Amino acid sequence: MADHEPHGGSGTGRHLLWGSAGHALVLAALIERRGGRVLALFDRCEMPSALPGVPIFIGEAGFERFMAGLDDPQDVSAAAAIGGARGRDRLALQALFRRHGLRVACLIHPQASVCATATLGAGCQVLAQANVAAGARLGDACIVNHQANVDHECVLGDGVHIAPGATLCGCVTVGDGAMVGAGSVVLPRLRLGADCVIGAGSVVTRDVPDGACVAGNPARPLRSS
Ligand SMILES: CC(C)(COP(=O)(O)OP(=O)(O)OC[C@H]1O[C@@H](n2cnc3c(N)ncnc32)[C@H](O)[C@@H]1OP(=O)(O)O)[C@@H](O)C(=O)NCCC(=O)NCCS
C-alpha cells in the first residue's frame, strides 16, 4: 500500500486517462468538477476517443509516443479508467505510469465522503455520493463507485472494486482484485477472498474463498476460477 493523496483528492491540474469507455466518461466528469483537464486518452484497442476534442493514443506504443512529447510528467496525473473486475489491470497500468514519472493520484468526487481517519492507497477512485467510513483502509487502485458504502474499519486490498450502491458493513476484509457487484450487501466482519466476484444484488452472509463467484440472497457459489 502506497502513500495516499490528501483526502481532498486530486482532480485539479492535467490528467491522462487509460481507457476510453464508460469509466473514462465518469472520471472525466469528476476531473472537470475539480477544475482539472484531460490531456489525452489511451486504450489497448483501436477505438474513438470518448471525449470530444481529446486525442486518443492506442497501445503502449501510442503511450510512449505521447510521453516522448510531454514536458514535466511529474506535474501530470494518470489514472486507469477501467472498471469491472479488472483491478489487476489497473495496478499494472499504475506501475506503467510510475515508470514514466507520472503522478498516480487519488480521484475523489467532491460529493463523496471520506472520513479523516480512513486511509487510501495510490490511485483510488471514490465517486459521487460514495462513503468511506472511519478507520477504513483501502489499498492501491481501488474503486468505491457511486453511492457505495465502505463502513468502519473495512480493509480492502489492492485493485478492489466496490460497484455502485454496494455496501460493505463494518470490519469486512476484501482481498486483492475482488469485485463486489452493484447493490450488494456484505454482512459485518466477513472475509472476501482475492479475485472473488460478488454478483449484483447479492446478500453475502458467509466468507467467500479466493477466486469464487457468488450471487443471490443469501449468496451461493456460481462458479470457482
Ligand atoms: C455474477 C456475475 C459475475 C455472473 O456472470 P456470468 O458468469 O456471466 O453468469 P451468467 O450471466 O452466465 O449467469 C449464470 C447463472 O447465474 C445467475 N446469475 C447471474 N448473475 C446473478 C446475480 N447477480 N444474482 C443472482 N443470480 C445471478 C444467472 O441467472 C444464471 O442462472 P441460470 O444458470 O439458472 O440461468 C454477473 O451476473 C454479475 O452480477 N456481475 C456484476 C455486475 C456489476 O455489478 N457490475 C458493476 C459495474 S460498475
PDB file of C-alpha atoms and ligand atoms in Angstrom:
ATOM      1  CA  MET A   1       0.000   0.000   0.000  1.00  0.00           C
ATOM      2  CA  ALA A   2       1.476   3.333  -1.029  1.00  0.00           C
ATOM      3  CA  ASP A   3       1.104   6.791   0.456  1.00  0.00           C
ATOM      4  CA  HIS A   4      -2.171   8.394  -0.468  1.00  0.00           C
ATOM      5  CA  GLU A   5      -3.130  11.834  -1.599  1.00  0.00           C
ATOM      6  CA  PRO A   6      -4.790  14.109   0.935  1.00  0.00           C
ATOM      7  CA  HIS A   7      -8.479  13.279   1.229  1.00  0.00           C
ATOM      8  CA  GLY A   8      -9.395  16.296  -0.849  1.00  0.00           C
ATOM      9  CA  GLY A   9      -8.031  14.142  -3.662  1.00  0.00           C
ATOM     10  CA  SER A  10      -6.502  15.329  -6.828  1.00  0.00           C
ATOM     11  CA  GLY A  11      -8.511  16.113  -9.924  1.00  0.00           C
ATOM     12  CA  THR A  12      -7.109  19.560 -10.472  1.00  0.00           C
ATOM     13  CA  GLY A  13      -4.347  20.082 -12.999  1.00  0.00           C
ATOM     14  CA  ARG A  14      -3.548  17.957 -16.064  1.00  0.00           C
ATOM     15  CA  HIS A  15      -4.613  14.309 -16.386  1.00  0.00           C
ATOM     16  CA  LEU A  16      -4.168  11.291 -18.605  1.00  0.00           C
ATOM     17  CA  LEU A  17      -6.770   8.512 -18.636  1.00  0.00           C
ATOM     18  CA  TRP A  18      -6.083   4.948 -19.783  1.00  0.00           C
ATOM     19  CA  GLY A  19      -9.397   3.553 -21.026  1.00  0.00           C
ATOM     20  CA  SER A  20     -11.854   5.151 -23.418  1.00  0.00           C
ATOM     21  CA  ALA A  21     -15.143   3.531 -22.399  1.00  0.00           C
ATOM     22  CA  GLY A  22     -17.809   4.456 -19.834  1.00  0.00           C
ATOM     23  CA  HIS A  23     -15.500   4.706 -16.828  1.00  0.00           C
ATOM     24  CA  ALA A  24     -13.432   7.317 -18.685  1.00  0.00           C
ATOM     25  CA  LEU A  25     -16.563   9.469 -19.024  1.00  0.00           C
ATOM     26  CA  VAL A  26     -17.161   9.181 -15.266  1.00  0.00           C
ATOM     27  CA  LEU A  27     -13.584  10.130 -14.359  1.00  0.00           C
ATOM     28  CA  ALA A  28     -13.500  12.961 -16.910  1.00  0.00           C
ATOM     29  CA  ALA A  29     -16.658  14.438 -15.359  1.00  0.00           C
ATOM     30  CA  LEU A  30     -15.076  14.176 -11.893  1.00  0.00           C
ATOM     31  CA  ILE A  31     -11.893  15.875 -13.124  1.00  0.00           C
ATOM     32  CA  GLU A  32     -13.931  18.642 -14.746  1.00  0.00           C
ATOM     33  CA  ARG A  33     -15.821  19.177 -11.455  1.00  0.00           C
ATOM     34  CA  ARG A  34     -12.444  19.595  -9.738  1.00  0.00           C
ATOM     35  CA  GLY A  35     -11.328  22.137 -12.337  1.00  0.00           C
ATOM     36  CA  GLY A  36      -8.832  19.800 -13.970  1.00  0.00           C
ATOM     37  CA  ARG A  37      -8.277  18.929 -17.620  1.00  0.00           C
ATOM     38  CA  VAL A  38      -7.820  15.652 -19.516  1.00  0.00           C
ATOM     39  CA  LEU A  39      -4.908  15.976 -21.969  1.00  0.00           C
ATOM     40  CA  ALA A  40      -5.206  12.592 -23.674  1.00  0.00           C
ATOM     41  CA  LEU A  41      -6.840   9.177 -23.572  1.00  0.00           C
ATOM     42  CA  PHE A  42      -5.177   5.809 -24.155  1.00  0.00           C
ATOM     43  CA  ASP A  43      -6.571   2.377 -24.863  1.00  0.00           C
ATOM     44  CA  ARG A  44      -5.274  -1.087 -25.658  1.00  0.00           C
ATOM     45  CA  CYS A  45      -7.742  -1.428 -28.559  1.00  0.00           C
ATOM     46  CA  GLU A  46      -8.331   0.788 -31.564  1.00  0.00           C
ATOM     47  CA  MET A  47     -11.375   2.913 -30.699  1.00  0.00           C
ATOM     48  CA  PRO A  48     -12.591   6.511 -30.957  1.00  0.00           C
ATOM     49  CA  SER A  49     -11.920   8.981 -28.170  1.00  0.00           C
ATOM     50  CA  ALA A  50     -14.726   9.007 -25.602  1.00  0.00           C
ATOM     51  CA  LEU A  51     -14.139  12.728 -25.055  1.00  0.00           C
ATOM     52  CA  PRO A  52     -14.765  15.262 -27.840  1.00  0.00           C
ATOM     53  CA  GLY A  53     -11.604  17.195 -28.672  1.00  0.00           C
ATOM     54  CA  VAL A  54      -9.346  14.934 -26.579  1.00  0.00           C
ATOM     55  CA  PRO A  55      -6.912  12.813 -28.640  1.00  0.00           C
ATOM     56  CA  ILE A  56      -6.607   9.057 -28.131  1.00  0.00           C
ATOM     57  CA  PHE A  57      -3.401   7.007 -28.465  1.00  0.00           C
ATOM     58  CA  ILE A  58      -3.501   3.232 -28.921  1.00  0.00           C
ATOM     59  CA  GLY A  59      -1.418   0.666 -27.060  1.00  0.00           C
ATOM     60  CA  GLU A  60       1.892   1.048 -25.229  1.00  0.00           C
ATOM     61  CA  ALA A  61       3.474   2.278 -28.487  1.00  0.00           C
ATOM     62  CA  GLY A  62       0.967   5.141 -28.635  1.00  0.00           C
ATOM     63  CA  PHE A  63       1.555   5.871 -24.965  1.00  0.00           C
ATOM     64  CA  GLU A  64       5.337   6.004 -25.461  1.00  0.00           C
ATOM     65  CA  ARG A  65       4.863   8.329 -28.445  1.00  0.00           C
ATOM     66  CA  PHE A  66       2.700  10.703 -26.398  1.00  0.00           C
ATOM     67  CA  MET A  67       5.089  10.593 -23.427  1.00  0.00           C
ATOM     68  CA  ALA A  68       8.083  11.445 -25.641  1.00  0.00           C
ATOM     69  CA  GLY A  69       6.476  14.836 -26.337  1.00  0.00           C
ATOM     70  CA  LEU A  70       5.256  15.571 -22.783  1.00  0.00           C
ATOM     71  CA  ASP A  71       7.071  18.176 -20.669  1.00  0.00           C
ATOM     72  CA  ASP A  72       7.126  17.784 -16.882  1.00  0.00           C
ATOM     73  CA  PRO A  73       5.433  14.363 -16.468  1.00  0.00           C
ATOM     74  CA  GLN A  74       5.732  14.780 -12.697  1.00  0.00           C
ATOM     75  CA  ASP A  75       3.139  17.569 -12.971  1.00  0.00           C
ATOM     76  CA  VAL A  76       0.684  15.317 -14.790  1.00  0.00           C
ATOM     77  CA  SER A  77      -1.565  12.740 -13.080  1.00  0.00           C
ATOM     78  CA  ALA A  78      -2.575   9.494 -14.724  1.00  0.00           C
ATOM     79  CA  ALA A  79      -5.494   7.227 -13.869  1.00  0.00           C
ATOM     80  CA  ALA A  80      -6.700   3.818 -15.004  1.00  0.00           C
ATOM     81  CA  ALA A  81     -10.220   4.376 -16.342  1.00  0.00           C
ATOM     82  CA  ILE A  82     -11.144   0.701 -16.175  1.00  0.00           C
ATOM     83  CA  GLY A  83     -13.983  -0.615 -14.025  1.00  0.00           C
ATOM     84  CA  GLY A  84     -15.472  -4.099 -13.683  1.00  0.00           C
ATOM     85  CA  ALA A  85     -13.388  -6.879 -12.171  1.00  0.00           C
ATOM     86  CA  ARG A  86     -10.164  -5.583 -13.699  1.00  0.00           C
ATOM     87  CA  GLY A  87      -8.353  -4.328 -10.620  1.00  0.00           C
ATOM     88  CA  ARG A  88      -5.186  -6.242 -11.587  1.00  0.00           C
ATOM     89  CA  ASP A  89      -5.139  -4.312 -14.891  1.00  0.00           C
ATOM     90  CA  ARG A  90      -5.476  -1.025 -13.002  1.00  0.00           C
ATOM     91  CA  LEU A  91      -2.484  -1.972 -10.849  1.00  0.00           C
ATOM     92  CA  ALA A  92      -0.380  -2.852 -13.912  1.00  0.00           C
ATOM     93  CA  LEU A  93      -1.267   0.488 -15.505  1.00  0.00           C
ATOM     94  CA  GLN A  94      -0.342   2.378 -12.351  1.00  0.00           C
ATOM     95  CA  ALA A  95       3.071   0.683 -12.440  1.00  0.00           C
ATOM     96  CA  LEU A  96       3.455   1.768 -16.100  1.00  0.00           C
ATOM     97  CA  PHE A  97       2.527   5.368 -15.190  1.00  0.00           C
ATOM     98  CA  ARG A  98       5.099   5.430 -12.396  1.00  0.00           C
ATOM     99  CA  ARG A  99       7.843   4.082 -14.660  1.00  0.00           C
ATOM    100  CA  HIS A 100       7.224   7.140 -16.857  1.00  0.00           C
ATOM    101  CA  GLY A 101       7.424   9.568 -13.932  1.00  0.00           C
ATOM    102  CA  LEU A 102       3.696  10.381 -13.920  1.00  0.00           C
ATOM    103  CA  ARG A 103       1.802  11.023 -10.693  1.00  0.00           C
ATOM    104  CA  VAL A 104      -0.749   8.424  -9.615  1.00  0.00           C
ATOM    105  CA  ALA A 105      -3.247  10.475  -7.673  1.00  0.00           C
ATOM    106  CA  CYS A 106      -6.469   9.581  -5.905  1.00  0.00           C
ATOM    107  CA  LEU A 107      -9.609  10.908  -7.582  1.00  0.00           C
ATOM    108  CA  ILE A 108     -12.264  11.792  -5.031  1.00  0.00           C
ATOM    109  CA  HIS A 109     -15.555  13.309  -6.157  1.00  0.00           C
ATOM    110  CA  PRO A 110     -16.450  16.496  -4.257  1.00  0.00           C
ATOM    111  CA  GLN A 111     -19.752  14.826  -3.266  1.00  0.00           C
ATOM    112  CA  ALA A 112     -18.066  11.731  -1.829  1.00  0.00           C
ATOM    113  CA  SER A 113     -17.407  11.375   1.892  1.00  0.00           C
ATOM    114  CA  VAL A 114     -14.068  10.027   3.062  1.00  0.00           C
ATOM    115  CA  CYS A 115     -13.550  10.056   6.837  1.00  0.00           C
ATOM    116  CA  ALA A 116     -10.356  11.741   8.039  1.00  0.00           C
ATOM    117  CA  THR A 117      -9.338   8.513   9.778  1.00  0.00           C
ATOM    118  CA  ALA A 118      -9.680   6.391   6.625  1.00  0.00           C
ATOM    119  CA  THR A 119      -6.592   5.731   4.504  1.00  0.00           C
ATOM    120  CA  LEU A 120      -6.465   5.399   0.726  1.00  0.00           C
ATOM    121  CA  GLY A 121      -3.744   3.789  -1.370  1.00  0.00           C
ATOM    122  CA  ALA A 122      -2.374   5.330  -4.560  1.00  0.00           C
ATOM    123  CA  GLY A 123      -4.806   5.861  -7.416  1.00  0.00           C
ATOM    124  CA  CYS A 124      -8.003   5.130  -5.512  1.00  0.00           C
ATOM    125  CA  GLN A 125     -11.213   6.482  -7.030  1.00  0.00           C
ATOM    126  CA  VAL A 126     -14.102   7.455  -4.760  1.00  0.00           C
ATOM    127  CA  LEU A 127     -17.080   8.511  -6.859  1.00  0.00           C
ATOM    128  CA  ALA A 128     -20.129  10.699  -6.258  1.00  0.00           C
ATOM    129  CA  GLN A 129     -22.096  10.028  -3.054  1.00  0.00           C
ATOM    130  CA  ALA A 130     -19.838   7.169  -2.033  1.00  0.00           C
ATOM    131  CA  ASN A 131     -18.859   6.836   1.608  1.00  0.00           C
ATOM    132  CA  VAL A 132     -15.614   5.588   3.157  1.00  0.00           C
ATOM    133  CA  ALA A 133     -16.097   5.470   6.925  1.00  0.00           C
ATOM    134  CA  ALA A 134     -13.875   5.789   9.986  1.00  0.00           C
ATOM    135  CA  GLY A 135     -10.800   3.599  10.134  1.00  0.00           C
ATOM    136  CA  ALA A 136     -11.341   2.024   6.706  1.00  0.00           C
ATOM    137  CA  ARG A 137      -8.122   1.126   4.873  1.00  0.00           C
ATOM    138  CA  LEU A 138      -8.018   0.862   1.089  1.00  0.00           C
ATOM    139  CA  GLY A 139      -5.098  -0.487  -0.934  1.00  0.00           C
ATOM    140  CA  ASP A 140      -3.892   0.879  -4.260  1.00  0.00           C
ATOM    141  CA  ALA A 141      -6.155   1.270  -7.306  1.00  0.00           C
ATOM    142  CA  CYS A 142      -9.450   0.625  -5.502  1.00  0.00           C
ATOM    143  CA  ILE A 143     -12.758   1.982  -6.827  1.00  0.00           C
ATOM    144  CA  VAL A 144     -15.581   2.914  -4.466  1.00  0.00           C
ATOM    145  CA  ASN A 145     -18.233   3.567  -7.076  1.00  0.00           C
ATOM    146  CA  HIS A 146     -21.299   5.845  -6.982  1.00  0.00           C
ATOM    147  CA  GLN A 147     -23.325   5.532  -3.785  1.00  0.00           C
ATOM    148  CA  ALA A 148     -21.254   2.610  -2.491  1.00  0.00           C
ATOM    149  CA  ASN A 149     -20.525   2.316   1.232  1.00  0.00           C
ATOM    150  CA  VAL A 150     -17.336   1.069   2.823  1.00  0.00           C
ATOM    151  CA  ASP A 151     -18.189   1.091   6.503  1.00  0.00           C
ATOM    152  CA  HIS A 152     -15.955   1.473   9.543  1.00  0.00           C
ATOM    153  CA  GLU A 153     -12.690  -0.462   9.757  1.00  0.00           C
ATOM    154  CA  CYS A 154     -13.123  -2.344   6.485  1.00  0.00           C
ATOM    155  CA  VAL A 155      -9.800  -3.383   4.950  1.00  0.00           C
ATOM    156  CA  LEU A 156      -9.556  -3.558   1.149  1.00  0.00           C
ATOM    157  CA  GLY A 157      -6.536  -4.977  -0.659  1.00  0.00           C
ATOM    158  CA  ASP A 158      -5.195  -3.613  -3.943  1.00  0.00           C
ATOM    159  CA  GLY A 159      -7.352  -3.300  -7.064  1.00  0.00           C
ATOM    160  CA  VAL A 160     -10.697  -3.872  -5.334  1.00  0.00           C
ATOM    161  CA  HIS A 161     -13.919  -2.553  -6.918  1.00  0.00           C
ATOM    162  CA  ILE A 162     -16.997  -1.828  -4.813  1.00  0.00           C
ATOM    163  CA  ALA A 163     -19.629  -1.289  -7.531  1.00  0.00           C
ATOM    164  CA  PRO A 164     -22.431   1.304  -7.457  1.00  0.00           C
ATOM    165  CA  GLY A 165     -24.718   1.123  -4.453  1.00  0.00           C
ATOM    166  CA  ALA A 166     -22.952  -1.825  -2.780  1.00  0.00           C
ATOM    167  CA  THR A 167     -22.453  -1.824   0.983  1.00  0.00           C
ATOM    168  CA  LEU A 168     -19.683  -3.404   2.992  1.00  0.00           C
ATOM    169  CA  CYS A 169     -20.834  -3.449   6.623  1.00  0.00           C
ATOM    170  CA  GLY A 170     -18.213  -2.777   9.312  1.00  0.00           C
ATOM    171  CA  CYS A 171     -14.929  -4.672   9.591  1.00  0.00           C
ATOM    172  CA  VAL A 172     -15.250  -6.549   6.281  1.00  0.00           C
ATOM    173  CA  THR A 173     -11.940  -7.648   4.713  1.00  0.00           C
ATOM    174  CA  VAL A 174     -11.605  -7.840   0.913  1.00  0.00           C
ATOM    175  CA  GLY A 175      -8.706  -9.486  -0.931  1.00  0.00           C
ATOM    176  CA  ASP A 176      -6.750  -8.064  -3.879  1.00  0.00           C
ATOM    177  CA  GLY A 177      -8.576  -7.829  -7.210  1.00  0.00           C
ATOM    178  CA  ALA A 178     -12.041  -8.643  -5.847  1.00  0.00           C
ATOM    179  CA  MET A 179     -15.232  -7.026  -7.122  1.00  0.00           C
ATOM    180  CA  VAL A 180     -18.434  -6.550  -5.128  1.00  0.00           C
ATOM    181  CA  GLY A 181     -21.297  -6.188  -7.636  1.00  0.00           C
ATOM    182  CA  ALA A 182     -23.775  -3.339  -7.778  1.00  0.00           C
ATOM    183  CA  GLY A 183     -26.267  -3.086  -4.934  1.00  0.00           C
ATOM    184  CA  SER A 184     -24.822  -5.979  -2.898  1.00  0.00           C
ATOM    185  CA  VAL A 185     -24.620  -6.101   0.879  1.00  0.00           C
ATOM    186  CA  VAL A 186     -21.776  -7.841   2.725  1.00  0.00           C
ATOM    187  CA  LEU A 187     -22.533  -8.525   6.396  1.00  0.00           C
ATOM    188  CA  PRO A 188     -20.138  -7.372   9.152  1.00  0.00           C
ATOM    189  CA  ARG A 189     -16.720  -8.941   9.766  1.00  0.00           C
ATOM    190  CA  LEU A 190     -16.812 -11.266   6.740  1.00  0.00           C
ATOM    191  CA  ARG A 191     -13.725 -12.002   4.620  1.00  0.00           C
ATOM    192  CA  LEU A 192     -13.954 -11.888   0.828  1.00  0.00           C
ATOM    193  CA  GLY A 193     -11.055 -13.647  -0.889  1.00  0.00           C
ATOM    194  CA  ALA A 194      -8.700 -12.307  -3.544  1.00  0.00           C
ATOM    195  CA  ASP A 195     -10.141 -12.076  -7.081  1.00  0.00           C
ATOM    196  CA  CYS A 196     -13.611 -13.157  -5.977  1.00  0.00           C
ATOM    197  CA  VAL A 197     -16.708 -11.699  -7.650  1.00  0.00           C
ATOM    198  CA  ILE A 198     -19.932 -10.964  -5.801  1.00  0.00           C
ATOM    199  CA  GLY A 199     -22.900 -10.875  -8.192  1.00  0.00           C
ATOM    200  CA  ALA A 200     -25.051  -7.769  -8.406  1.00  0.00           C
ATOM    201  CA  GLY A 201     -27.797  -7.530  -5.795  1.00  0.00           C
ATOM    202  CA  SER A 202     -26.372 -10.253  -3.521  1.00  0.00           C
ATOM    203  CA  VAL A 203     -26.508 -10.522   0.239  1.00  0.00           C
ATOM    204  CA  VAL A 204     -23.283 -12.134   1.427  1.00  0.00           C
ATOM    205  CA  THR A 205     -23.708 -13.953   4.733  1.00  0.00           C
ATOM    206  CA  ARG A 206     -20.547 -16.115   4.798  1.00  0.00           C
ATOM    207  CA  ASP A 207     -16.847 -15.756   3.983  1.00  0.00           C
ATOM    208  CA  VAL A 208     -16.043 -16.118   0.260  1.00  0.00           C
ATOM    209  CA  PRO A 209     -12.928 -18.051  -0.879  1.00  0.00           C
ATOM    210  CA  ASP A 210     -10.278 -16.715  -3.270  1.00  0.00           C
ATOM    211  CA  GLY A 211     -11.416 -16.702  -6.901  1.00  0.00           C
ATOM    212  CA  ALA A 212     -15.024 -17.681  -6.156  1.00  0.00           C
ATOM    213  CA  CYS A 213     -18.045 -16.123  -7.839  1.00  0.00           C
ATOM    214  CA  VAL A 214     -21.117 -15.990  -5.601  1.00  0.00           C
ATOM    215  CA  ALA A 215     -24.536 -14.445  -6.119  1.00  0.00           C
ATOM    216  CA  GLY A 216     -28.052 -14.311  -4.713  1.00  0.00           C
ATOM    217  CA  ASN A 217     -29.676 -13.828  -1.304  1.00  0.00           C
ATOM    218  CA  PRO A 218     -28.116 -15.492   0.561  1.00  0.00           C
ATOM    219  CA  ALA A 219     -25.142 -15.573  -1.847  1.00  0.00           C
ATOM    220  CA  ARG A 220     -24.236 -19.060  -3.144  1.00  0.00           C
ATOM    221  CA  PRO A 221     -21.367 -20.141  -5.426  1.00  0.00           C
ATOM    222  CA  LEU A 222     -21.963 -19.774  -9.184  1.00  0.00           C
ATOM    223  CA  ARG A 223     -18.511 -20.913 -10.231  1.00  0.00           C
ATOM    224  CA  SER A 224     -14.908 -21.017  -8.991  1.00  0.00           C
ATOM    225  CA  SER A 225     -11.921 -19.964 -11.099  1.00  0.00           C
TER     226      SER A 225
HETATM  227  C1  LIG B   1     -22.328 -12.758 -11.026  1.00  0.00           C
HETATM  228  C2  LIG B   1     -21.895 -12.449 -12.450  1.00  0.00           C
HETATM  229  C3  LIG B   1     -20.406 -12.064 -12.473  1.00  0.00           C
HETATM  230  C4  LIG B   1     -22.098 -13.756 -13.224  1.00  0.00           C
HETATM  231  O1  LIG B   1     -21.757 -13.537 -14.550  1.00  0.00           O
HETATM  232  P1  LIG B   1     -21.670 -14.829 -15.514  1.00  0.00           P
HETATM  233  O2  LIG B   1     -20.621 -15.773 -15.011  1.00  0.00           O
HETATM  234  O3  LIG B   1     -21.528 -14.307 -16.914  1.00  0.00           O
HETATM  235  O4  LIG B   1     -23.024 -15.568 -15.257  1.00  0.00           O
HETATM  236  P2  LIG B   1     -24.270 -15.787 -16.234  1.00  0.00           P
HETATM  237  O5  LIG B   1     -24.833 -14.488 -16.693  1.00  0.00           O
HETATM  238  O6  LIG B   1     -23.848 -16.795 -17.267  1.00  0.00           O
HETATM  239  O7  LIG B   1     -25.328 -16.457 -15.244  1.00  0.00           O
HETATM  240  C5  LIG B   1     -25.109 -17.745 -14.681  1.00  0.00           C
HETATM  241  C6  LIG B   1     -26.300 -18.049 -13.757  1.00  0.00           C
HETATM  242  O8  LIG B   1     -26.200 -17.208 -12.605  1.00  0.00           O
HETATM  243  C7  LIG B   1     -27.378 -16.377 -12.465  1.00  0.00           C
HETATM  244  N1  LIG B   1     -26.920 -15.049 -12.050  1.00  0.00           N
HETATM  245  C8  LIG B   1     -26.059 -14.231 -12.702  1.00  0.00           C
HETATM  246  N2  LIG B   1     -25.861 -13.109 -12.008  1.00  0.00           N
HETATM  247  C9  LIG B   1     -26.634 -13.218 -10.899  1.00  0.00           C
HETATM  248  C10 LIG B   1     -26.862 -12.352  -9.811  1.00  0.00           C
HETATM  249  N3  LIG B   1     -26.232 -11.178  -9.736  1.00  0.00           N
HETATM  250  N4  LIG B   1     -27.686 -12.756  -8.848  1.00  0.00           N
HETATM  251  C11 LIG B   1     -28.324 -13.966  -8.928  1.00  0.00           C
HETATM  252  N5  LIG B   1     -28.135 -14.832  -9.942  1.00  0.00           N
HETATM  253  C12 LIG B   1     -27.303 -14.461 -10.915  1.00  0.00           C
HETATM  254  C13 LIG B   1     -27.975 -16.356 -13.863  1.00  0.00           C
HETATM  255  O9  LIG B   1     -29.375 -16.121 -13.793  1.00  0.00           O
HETATM  256  C14 LIG B   1     -27.654 -17.750 -14.356  1.00  0.00           C
HETATM  257  O10 LIG B   1     -28.556 -18.657 -13.771  1.00  0.00           O
HETATM  258  P3  LIG B   1     -29.104 -19.939 -14.592  1.00  0.00           P
HETATM  259  O11 LIG B   1     -27.884 -20.787 -14.868  1.00  0.00           O
HETATM  260  O12 LIG B   1     -30.072 -20.582 -13.639  1.00  0.00           O
HETATM  261  O13 LIG B   1     -29.720 -19.408 -15.825  1.00  0.00           O
HETATM  262  C15 LIG B   1     -22.708 -11.290 -13.071  1.00  0.00           C
HETATM  263  O14 LIG B   1     -24.020 -11.715 -13.425  1.00  0.00           O
HETATM  264  C16 LIG B   1     -22.816 -10.109 -12.145  1.00  0.00           C
HETATM  265  O15 LIG B   1     -23.733  -9.985 -11.304  1.00  0.00           O
HETATM  266  N6  LIG B   1     -21.817  -9.178 -12.281  1.00  0.00           N
HETATM  267  C17 LIG B   1     -21.745  -7.960 -11.515  1.00  0.00           C
HETATM  268  C18 LIG B   1     -22.054  -6.782 -12.420  1.00  0.00           C
HETATM  269  C19 LIG B   1     -21.801  -5.473 -11.707  1.00  0.00           C
HETATM  270  O16 LIG B   1     -22.272  -5.217 -10.634  1.00  0.00           O
HETATM  271  N7  LIG B   1     -21.019  -4.647 -12.355  1.00  0.00           N
HETATM  272  C20 LIG B   1     -20.675  -3.361 -11.821  1.00  0.00           C
HETATM  273  C21 LIG B   1     -20.177  -2.483 -12.933  1.00  0.00           C
HETATM  274  S1  LIG B   1     -19.872  -0.845 -12.388  1.00  0.00           S
END
